[in-house]
Amino acid sequence: MMTAARRRRWRRGAAGVLAAATVLTLSGCGGDSTGGRVTLRMVAADYGDSKANSSQKYWDRLVEDFESEHEGIEVDVTVLDWADVDKEVAEMADRGEAPDIAQIGAYADYAAEGKLYSADQLLSIPAQADFLPGLAQAGEVHRTQYGLPFAASTRLLFYNKTLFEKAGVTGPPRSWEELRQAARALEDAGVKTPYALPLGPEEAQAETMMWMLGGGGGYTDNINSYVIDSPENVRTFEWLRDEFVGEGLTGTDPGGLNRQEAFDAFARGEVGMLNGHPTLMRQAEQGGVKYGMAPLPGREGESEVAMGVADWLMAFKENGHRKQVGTFLDFVYGEENVRDFSERYDLLPVTNSASEAMRADEGNEHLWDFLDQLPAADFYPSDKTSWAQVSRDVKAKAGSLVRDGADPAGVLSEIQRDAARAETAVR
C-alpha cells in the first residue's frame, strides 16, 4: 500500500503543475496492464465548504478501504477547487499528461477526441445498469456512454425567514414580479443583499440556465440545437438588467460574485434569497439561519422546468489502465459509497439503489423535494462535444449580460456564434 509520505509527494507534484506546467508526469504507459502494482492518478473536485469537510477526506477514506481489498492497485487522488479543476484537467490532457480518472464538469469534448474509455469498457453490468436512466443518457455521446454521473443536484429558492419577517414579506415569491417586490422590501428593510445573483466564473452556467428556464428558454431546443440568443433568453436578461440588477436588488456586481461566496453570505444571514442546491441546507443550519425553500420563480409563476446538474467521472485511455480503473470505479459506485458521498454533502445519488435507500430513510427527508425534481429535470447539454467550451464562454461573459448599459442580445449572440463554431469544429 502506498505510504502517506508517497501520497504527499505526489500531491505536492500535482500542486506544482498548477503553478508551472512542468510536473505531474503520470506513470504507467502501454496497454491494459494486468501484472504488477499499478498506481492510478485521479483528479477530483472539492464539494466541501471548508478544510474540515474537504472532499479529500472522503477520497482518502474510500481509497484506504479500496486498497485494503485490492493489493495490486494504488490510487492517488488530488482534490482541487471547482474554480480550477476543469481548467487544470484540460491543461493536463493537452500536455499529454491526463490523469487516469477525472471528476469534473464536462466529458464530451474528451470523448469526441477519442481520449476516454466508454462505460461498458470499464464497469460491470450491474454497476452500469444501476445509473438513473436520465443521467446515464446524459452521459452519452452518439449513444455511447462515456460520462459516468458522480453527483447530482437540483435547485430550489432558499429564503431567510428572519429577514422576510423583518421586511414584512409573508411568503416565498412565485413569479419574477413577486421576487422583485420581495427583494425591494428586503432592501428597504436594510438587508445587505436582497437577492444573491452569482454570475461569477465558478458556476455562472448554472445560474444563467435557471433564469433561462424560468423565462421559457434554455441553452438548447427540443432537437438539442443551441438557441442561446433566443428571444426568450434575451427578454430574460433584459428583465434582470432593468428590473432587478439595475434597481440595486442584488447588492453587488453579479459578475464578481461566485456561488460559494453567495452561499457563505447566506449562511452569515446577509442574503434574503438565492437559488441553491442541497448542500446549502447544512451550511445555513451551521450558521444558525432560519430558512425556507420553494420552487424557483418563473416569469409568470413557478418555473415549469427544474434544472438538474450532474458532475461526471471519466477515465482517460492515455495510461492504459482500463482494467484497474474499472475495478476501482465498480467500488466507487457501490451503494454504500454512493450514499455516503451523497449524505456527506447533501447531494442526490446517481444510482437507483442509493436513491431508493435515501428515499426510504426518513433521516434524508430534507432531500426528498430535490429528489422529486430529478427525474424530470433539464440538464446541461453535456452530451454536446462543444459544451465544455460553451460553458467556459458563459462563465466568462455571464456577468456582462446584466451590467448597467449591457446589451444582452449582443452578448447572447456572441456566445451563440462561438457555440456554433465550437460545435462545427468538433464534428
Coordinates of C-alpha atoms in Angstrom, one line a residue:
M1 CA 0.0 0.0 0.0
M2 CA 1.3 3.5 -0.8
T3 CA 2.6 5.3 2.2
A4 CA 1.3 8.7 3.4
A5 CA 4.7 10.2 2.5
R6 CA 4.4 8.9 -1.1
R7 CA 0.9 10.4 -1.4
R8 CA 2.1 13.7 -0.1
R9 CA 5.0 13.8 -2.5
W10 CA 2.6 13.2 -5.5
R11 CA 0.2 15.8 -4.3
R12 CA 2.9 18.3 -3.9
G13 CA 3.9 17.5 -7.5
A14 CA 0.3 18.0 -8.7
A15 CA 0.2 21.3 -6.9
G16 CA 3.3 22.3 -8.7
V17 CA 1.5 21.7 -12.0
L18 CA -0.9 24.4 -11.2
A19 CA 1.9 26.9 -10.8
A20 CA 4.2 25.7 -13.6
A21 CA 3.3 23.2 -16.3
T22 CA 6.3 21.0 -15.7
V23 CA 5.4 18.5 -13.0
L24 CA 2.9 15.6 -12.8
T25 CA 4.3 13.3 -15.3
L26 CA 1.9 10.4 -14.8
S27 CA 3.3 6.9 -14.5
G28 CA 2.1 3.8 -16.4
C29 CA 2.1 3.6 -20.2
G30 CA 1.3 1.0 -22.7
G31 CA -1.6 -1.4 -23.0
D32 CA -4.1 -2.8 -20.5
S33 CA -1.6 -3.8 -17.9
T34 CA -2.6 -6.8 -15.8
G35 CA 0.5 -7.7 -13.8
G36 CA 2.5 -6.0 -11.0
R37 CA 1.5 -3.0 -8.9
V38 CA -0.3 -0.1 -10.7
T39 CA -0.8 3.4 -9.3
L40 CA -3.9 5.2 -10.7
R41 CA -3.9 9.0 -10.7
M42 CA -7.2 10.8 -10.1
V43 CA -8.1 14.5 -10.0
A44 CA -11.4 15.4 -8.3
A45 CA -13.4 18.5 -7.4
D46 CA -13.9 19.7 -3.9
Y47 CA -17.5 19.7 -2.6
G48 CA -16.6 20.9 0.9
D49 CA -17.0 24.5 2.0
S50 CA -14.1 24.3 4.4
K51 CA -10.9 22.4 5.1
A52 CA -12.8 20.4 7.8
N53 CA -15.2 18.8 5.2
S54 CA -13.0 18.8 2.1
S55 CA -13.7 16.0 -0.4
Q56 CA -10.1 14.9 0.1
K57 CA -11.2 13.3 3.4
Y58 CA -13.9 11.3 1.6
W59 CA -11.5 10.1 -1.1
D60 CA -8.7 9.3 1.4
R61 CA -11.1 7.1 3.4
L62 CA -12.6 5.4 0.3
V63 CA -9.1 4.8 -1.2
E64 CA -7.9 3.3 2.0
D65 CA -10.9 0.8 2.0
F66 CA -10.3 0.0 -1.6
E67 CA -6.6 -0.6 -1.3
S68 CA -7.1 -2.9 1.6
E69 CA -9.1 -5.2 -0.7
H70 CA -7.0 -4.8 -3.9
E71 CA -3.4 -5.1 -3.1
G72 CA -2.2 -4.6 -6.6
I73 CA -3.8 -1.3 -7.2
E74 CA -3.0 2.0 -5.5
V75 CA -4.9 5.2 -6.1
D76 CA -3.7 8.8 -5.6
V77 CA -6.4 11.4 -5.5
T78 CA -5.7 15.2 -5.7
V79 CA -8.7 17.4 -4.9
L80 CA -8.9 20.8 -6.5
D81 CA -11.3 23.7 -6.1
W82 CA -14.2 23.8 -8.5
A83 CA -13.0 27.2 -9.8
D84 CA -9.8 25.4 -11.1
V85 CA -10.4 21.8 -11.7
D86 CA -11.9 21.8 -15.2
K87 CA -9.2 24.1 -16.5
E88 CA -6.4 22.2 -14.8
V89 CA -7.5 18.8 -16.2
A90 CA -7.9 20.3 -19.6
E91 CA -4.3 21.6 -19.5
M92 CA -3.0 18.2 -18.2
A93 CA -4.8 16.5 -21.1
D94 CA -3.4 19.0 -23.6
R95 CA 0.1 18.2 -22.4
G96 CA -0.4 14.5 -22.8
E97 CA -0.4 14.1 -19.0
A98 CA -4.0 13.2 -18.4
P99 CA -4.9 11.5 -15.1
D100 CA -6.3 8.0 -15.2
I101 CA -9.6 9.4 -13.8
A102 CA -11.0 12.8 -13.6
Q103 CA -14.1 14.0 -11.8
I104 CA -15.1 17.3 -13.3
G105 CA -18.0 19.1 -15.0
A106 CA -17.8 18.0 -18.7
Y107 CA -16.7 14.9 -20.6
A108 CA -18.0 15.1 -24.2
D109 CA -15.1 17.0 -25.7
Y110 CA -12.6 14.4 -24.4
A111 CA -14.9 11.6 -25.7
A112 CA -15.0 13.2 -29.2
E113 CA -11.2 13.3 -29.3
G114 CA -11.1 9.6 -28.5
K115 CA -9.4 10.1 -25.2
L116 CA -11.9 8.2 -22.9
Y117 CA -12.9 4.7 -22.2
S118 CA -16.7 4.0 -22.6
A119 CA -18.7 2.9 -19.6
D120 CA -19.1 -0.6 -20.9
Q121 CA -15.3 -0.9 -21.2
L122 CA -15.0 -0.1 -17.5
L123 CA -17.9 -1.1 -15.4
S124 CA -19.5 -4.4 -14.6
I125 CA -23.0 -4.9 -16.0
P126 CA -24.8 -4.4 -12.6
A127 CA -22.9 -1.2 -11.9
Q128 CA -23.7 0.3 -15.3
A129 CA -27.3 -0.7 -15.1
D130 CA -27.7 1.0 -11.7
F131 CA -27.4 4.5 -13.0
L132 CA -30.6 6.6 -13.1
P133 CA -31.7 6.4 -16.7
G134 CA -31.8 10.1 -17.4
L135 CA -28.3 10.6 -16.0
A136 CA -27.0 7.6 -18.0
Q137 CA -28.4 9.1 -21.2
A138 CA -27.0 12.5 -20.3
G139 CA -23.6 10.8 -20.3
E140 CA -23.8 9.6 -23.9
V141 CA -22.1 10.8 -27.0
H142 CA -23.5 9.3 -30.1
R143 CA -25.4 6.8 -28.0
T144 CA -22.3 5.5 -26.2
Q145 CA -21.9 6.4 -22.6
Y146 CA -18.5 8.0 -21.7
G147 CA -19.6 10.2 -18.8
L148 CA -20.2 8.4 -15.6
P149 CA -22.5 10.5 -13.4
F150 CA -21.0 11.1 -10.0
A151 CA -23.2 13.5 -8.1
A152 CA -26.4 15.3 -9.0
S153 CA -28.5 18.1 -7.7
T154 CA -31.5 20.2 -8.5
R155 CA -32.2 23.8 -7.4
L156 CA -34.8 25.5 -5.1
L157 CA -35.2 29.1 -4.0
F158 CA -33.8 29.5 -0.5
Y159 CA -35.0 32.4 1.6
N160 CA -34.1 33.8 5.0
K161 CA -37.3 33.6 7.1
T162 CA -35.9 36.0 9.7
L163 CA -35.2 38.7 7.1
F164 CA -38.5 38.1 5.4
E165 CA -40.3 38.7 8.7
K166 CA -38.2 41.8 9.3
A167 CA -39.2 43.1 5.8
G168 CA -42.9 42.2 6.1
V169 CA -42.7 39.6 3.3
T170 CA -45.2 36.9 4.1
G171 CA -44.2 34.0 1.9
P172 CA -41.8 32.9 -0.9
P173 CA -42.3 34.6 -4.3
R174 CA -43.8 32.5 -7.1
S175 CA -43.2 34.8 -10.0
W176 CA -40.4 37.2 -11.1
E177 CA -42.6 40.2 -10.2
E178 CA -43.2 38.8 -6.7
L179 CA -39.5 38.2 -6.5
R180 CA -38.8 41.8 -7.4
Q181 CA -41.3 43.0 -4.8
A182 CA -39.8 40.8 -2.1
A183 CA -36.3 42.0 -2.9
R184 CA -37.4 45.6 -2.8
A185 CA -39.0 45.1 0.6
L186 CA -35.8 43.4 1.8
E187 CA -33.7 46.3 0.6
D188 CA -36.0 48.8 2.2
A189 CA -35.5 46.9 5.5
G190 CA -31.7 47.3 5.2
V191 CA -30.8 43.8 4.0
K192 CA -27.3 43.9 2.6
T193 CA -28.1 41.5 -0.3
P194 CA -31.8 41.2 -1.1
Y195 CA -31.1 38.6 -3.8
A196 CA -27.7 37.0 -4.4
L197 CA -27.1 36.5 -8.2
P198 CA -23.8 34.7 -8.6
L199 CA -22.7 35.2 -12.2
G200 CA -19.0 34.9 -11.4
P201 CA -16.9 32.3 -13.1
E202 CA -17.4 29.5 -10.5
E203 CA -20.8 28.3 -11.7
A204 CA -22.4 31.1 -13.9
Q205 CA -23.5 28.5 -16.4
A206 CA -26.0 27.1 -13.7
E207 CA -27.4 30.4 -12.6
T208 CA -27.8 31.5 -16.2
M209 CA -29.6 28.3 -17.1
M210 CA -32.0 28.6 -14.2
W211 CA -33.1 32.1 -15.3
M212 CA -33.3 30.9 -19.0
L213 CA -35.7 28.1 -18.0
G214 CA -37.8 30.4 -15.8
G215 CA -38.2 32.6 -18.8
G216 CA -39.3 29.8 -21.2
G217 CA -35.9 29.5 -22.8
G218 CA -32.7 27.4 -22.3
Y219 CA -29.4 26.6 -23.9
T220 CA -30.8 24.2 -26.5
D221 CA -34.2 23.5 -28.1
N222 CA -36.1 20.2 -28.3
I223 CA -33.7 18.9 -31.0
N224 CA -30.6 19.8 -28.9
S225 CA -29.5 22.7 -31.1
Y226 CA -28.1 25.8 -29.4
V227 CA -30.6 28.6 -29.0
I228 CA -28.7 30.8 -26.6
D229 CA -29.7 34.1 -28.3
S230 CA -33.4 33.1 -28.5
P231 CA -36.0 35.9 -27.9
E232 CA -37.0 34.2 -24.7
N233 CA -33.4 34.4 -23.4
V234 CA -32.9 37.9 -24.5
R235 CA -36.1 39.0 -22.7
T236 CA -35.0 37.2 -19.5
F237 CA -31.7 39.1 -19.3
E238 CA -33.2 42.4 -20.2
W239 CA -35.6 41.9 -17.3
L240 CA -32.8 41.1 -15.0
R241 CA -30.8 44.1 -16.2
D242 CA -33.6 46.6 -15.9
E243 CA -35.9 45.3 -13.2
F244 CA -33.5 43.6 -10.8
V245 CA -29.8 44.4 -11.1
G246 CA -30.4 47.9 -12.3
E247 CA -32.7 48.5 -9.3
G248 CA -29.9 47.6 -6.9
L249 CA -31.6 44.5 -5.7
T250 CA -28.5 42.2 -5.9
G251 CA -26.3 44.2 -3.5
T252 CA -23.2 43.7 -5.6
D253 CA -22.0 43.2 -9.2
P254 CA -23.3 39.7 -10.1
G255 CA -20.3 39.2 -12.4
G256 CA -17.9 39.4 -9.5
L257 CA -19.9 37.1 -7.2
N258 CA -19.2 33.3 -7.1
R259 CA -21.6 30.7 -5.9
Q260 CA -19.7 29.7 -2.8
E261 CA -19.3 33.4 -1.8
A262 CA -23.1 33.7 -2.2
F263 CA -23.7 30.6 -0.1
D264 CA -21.3 31.8 2.6
A265 CA -23.1 35.2 2.8
F266 CA -26.5 33.4 3.0
A267 CA -25.1 31.3 5.9
R268 CA -24.0 34.5 7.6
G269 CA -27.5 35.9 7.4
E270 CA -26.7 38.6 4.9
V271 CA -28.7 37.4 2.0
G272 CA -32.5 37.4 1.7
M273 CA -32.9 35.0 -1.2
L274 CA -30.8 33.0 -3.7
N275 CA -31.1 29.8 -5.8
G276 CA -29.4 27.0 -4.0
H277 CA -28.7 23.3 -4.2
P278 CA -29.0 20.8 -1.3
T279 CA -25.6 21.5 0.2
L280 CA -26.7 24.9 1.3
M281 CA -29.1 23.5 3.8
R282 CA -26.3 22.2 6.1
Q283 CA -24.2 25.3 5.7
A284 CA -27.2 27.5 6.6
E285 CA -28.1 25.4 9.6
Q286 CA -24.5 25.6 10.8
G287 CA -24.7 29.4 10.5
G288 CA -27.9 29.4 12.6
V289 CA -30.0 30.7 9.7
K290 CA -33.7 30.0 9.8
Y291 CA -34.5 29.3 6.1
G292 CA -37.3 28.1 3.8
M293 CA -37.3 26.6 0.4
A294 CA -39.7 26.9 -2.5
P295 CA -39.8 26.1 -6.3
L296 CA -37.9 28.7 -8.4
P297 CA -40.0 31.6 -9.6
G298 CA -40.6 32.0 -13.3
R299 CA -41.8 34.8 -15.5
E300 CA -45.5 34.3 -14.8
G301 CA -45.4 31.8 -11.9
E302 CA -43.4 28.9 -10.6
S303 CA -40.8 27.8 -13.2
E304 CA -42.3 24.9 -15.1
V305 CA -38.9 23.2 -15.6
A306 CA -36.4 22.4 -12.8
M307 CA -32.7 22.5 -13.6
G308 CA -30.6 19.4 -12.8
V309 CA -26.9 19.3 -12.6
A310 CA -24.7 16.3 -12.9
D311 CA -21.0 16.1 -12.3
W312 CA -19.0 13.5 -14.1
L313 CA -16.3 10.9 -13.7
M314 CA -14.4 9.9 -16.8
A315 CA -11.5 7.6 -17.5
F316 CA -8.7 8.5 -19.8
K317 CA -7.1 5.9 -22.1
E318 CA -3.7 7.5 -22.0
N319 CA -2.1 5.4 -19.3
G320 CA -3.6 2.1 -20.4
H321 CA -5.1 1.1 -17.0
R322 CA -8.6 0.2 -18.2
K323 CA -8.9 -2.9 -16.1
Q324 CA -7.6 -1.3 -12.9
V325 CA -9.7 1.8 -13.4
G326 CA -12.8 -0.4 -13.9
T327 CA -12.1 -2.3 -10.7
F328 CA -11.8 1.0 -8.8
L329 CA -14.9 2.5 -10.3
D330 CA -17.0 -0.5 -9.6
F331 CA -16.0 0.0 -6.0
V332 CA -16.8 3.8 -6.1
Y333 CA -20.3 3.1 -7.4
G334 CA -21.2 0.6 -4.7
E335 CA -24.4 1.6 -3.0
E336 CA -22.8 2.3 0.4
N337 CA -20.2 4.6 -1.2
V338 CA -22.6 6.5 -3.4
R339 CA -25.0 7.0 -0.5
D340 CA -22.1 8.0 1.9
F341 CA -20.9 10.7 -0.5
S342 CA -24.5 12.0 -1.2
E343 CA -25.3 12.2 2.5
R344 CA -22.0 13.8 3.4
Y345 CA -22.6 16.7 1.1
D346 CA -26.4 16.7 0.9
L347 CA -26.3 15.8 -2.8
L348 CA -28.5 13.5 -4.8
P349 CA -27.3 10.0 -5.6
V350 CA -26.9 9.0 -9.2
T351 CA -27.8 5.3 -8.8
N352 CA -31.2 3.6 -8.4
S353 CA -30.0 1.6 -5.4
A354 CA -28.7 4.6 -3.5
S355 CA -31.8 6.7 -4.4
E356 CA -34.2 4.1 -3.2
A357 CA -32.3 3.8 0.0
M358 CA -32.3 7.5 0.5
R359 CA -36.0 7.8 -0.2
A360 CA -36.7 5.1 2.3
D361 CA -34.7 6.8 5.1
E362 CA -36.7 9.4 7.0
G363 CA -33.3 10.8 8.1
N364 CA -33.0 12.1 4.5
E365 CA -36.4 13.7 4.3
H366 CA -34.8 17.1 3.8
L367 CA -33.6 15.9 0.4
W368 CA -36.9 14.5 -0.8
D369 CA -38.1 17.7 -2.6
F370 CA -34.9 17.7 -4.5
L371 CA -35.1 14.0 -5.3
D372 CA -38.7 14.6 -6.6
Q373 CA -37.4 17.1 -9.2
L374 CA -34.5 15.0 -10.5
P375 CA -36.3 12.5 -12.9
A376 CA -37.9 15.3 -15.0
A377 CA -35.1 17.9 -14.6
D378 CA -33.4 19.6 -17.6
F379 CA -29.6 19.2 -17.6
Y380 CA -26.8 21.0 -19.3
P381 CA -26.3 19.8 -22.8
S382 CA -23.3 17.8 -21.6
D383 CA -23.6 15.3 -24.4
K384 CA -22.6 18.0 -26.9
T385 CA -18.9 17.9 -27.5
S386 CA -18.8 21.7 -27.6
W387 CA -20.4 22.1 -24.2
A388 CA -17.1 22.4 -22.3
Q389 CA -16.1 25.4 -24.4
V390 CA -19.5 26.9 -24.4
S391 CA -19.7 26.6 -20.6
R392 CA -16.3 28.4 -20.3
D393 CA -17.6 31.1 -22.6
V394 CA -20.8 31.6 -20.5
K395 CA -18.7 31.7 -17.3
A396 CA -16.6 34.5 -18.8
K397 CA -19.4 36.6 -20.1
A398 CA -22.5 36.0 -18.0
G399 CA -21.8 39.0 -15.7
S400 CA -21.8 41.3 -18.7
L401 CA -25.4 40.4 -19.5
V402 CA -26.8 42.4 -16.7
R403 CA -24.5 45.3 -16.0
D404 CA -25.7 48.8 -16.4
G405 CA -25.9 49.6 -20.1
A406 CA -25.4 46.0 -21.1
D407 CA -26.7 44.6 -24.4
P408 CA -28.0 41.1 -23.6
A409 CA -29.0 40.5 -27.2
G410 CA -25.4 41.3 -28.4
V411 CA -23.7 39.2 -25.6
L412 CA -26.0 36.2 -26.2
S413 CA -25.5 36.4 -30.0
E414 CA -21.7 36.4 -29.4
I415 CA -22.0 33.3 -27.2
Q416 CA -24.3 31.7 -29.8
R417 CA -21.9 32.3 -32.6
D418 CA -19.0 30.9 -30.6
A419 CA -21.1 27.9 -29.7
A420 CA -21.9 27.2 -33.3
R421 CA -18.3 27.5 -34.3
A422 CA -17.3 25.2 -31.4
E423 CA -20.0 22.7 -32.4
T424 CA -18.8 22.6 -36.0
A425 CA -15.2 22.3 -35.1
V426 CA -15.6 19.1 -33.1
R427 CA -17.7 17.2 -35.6

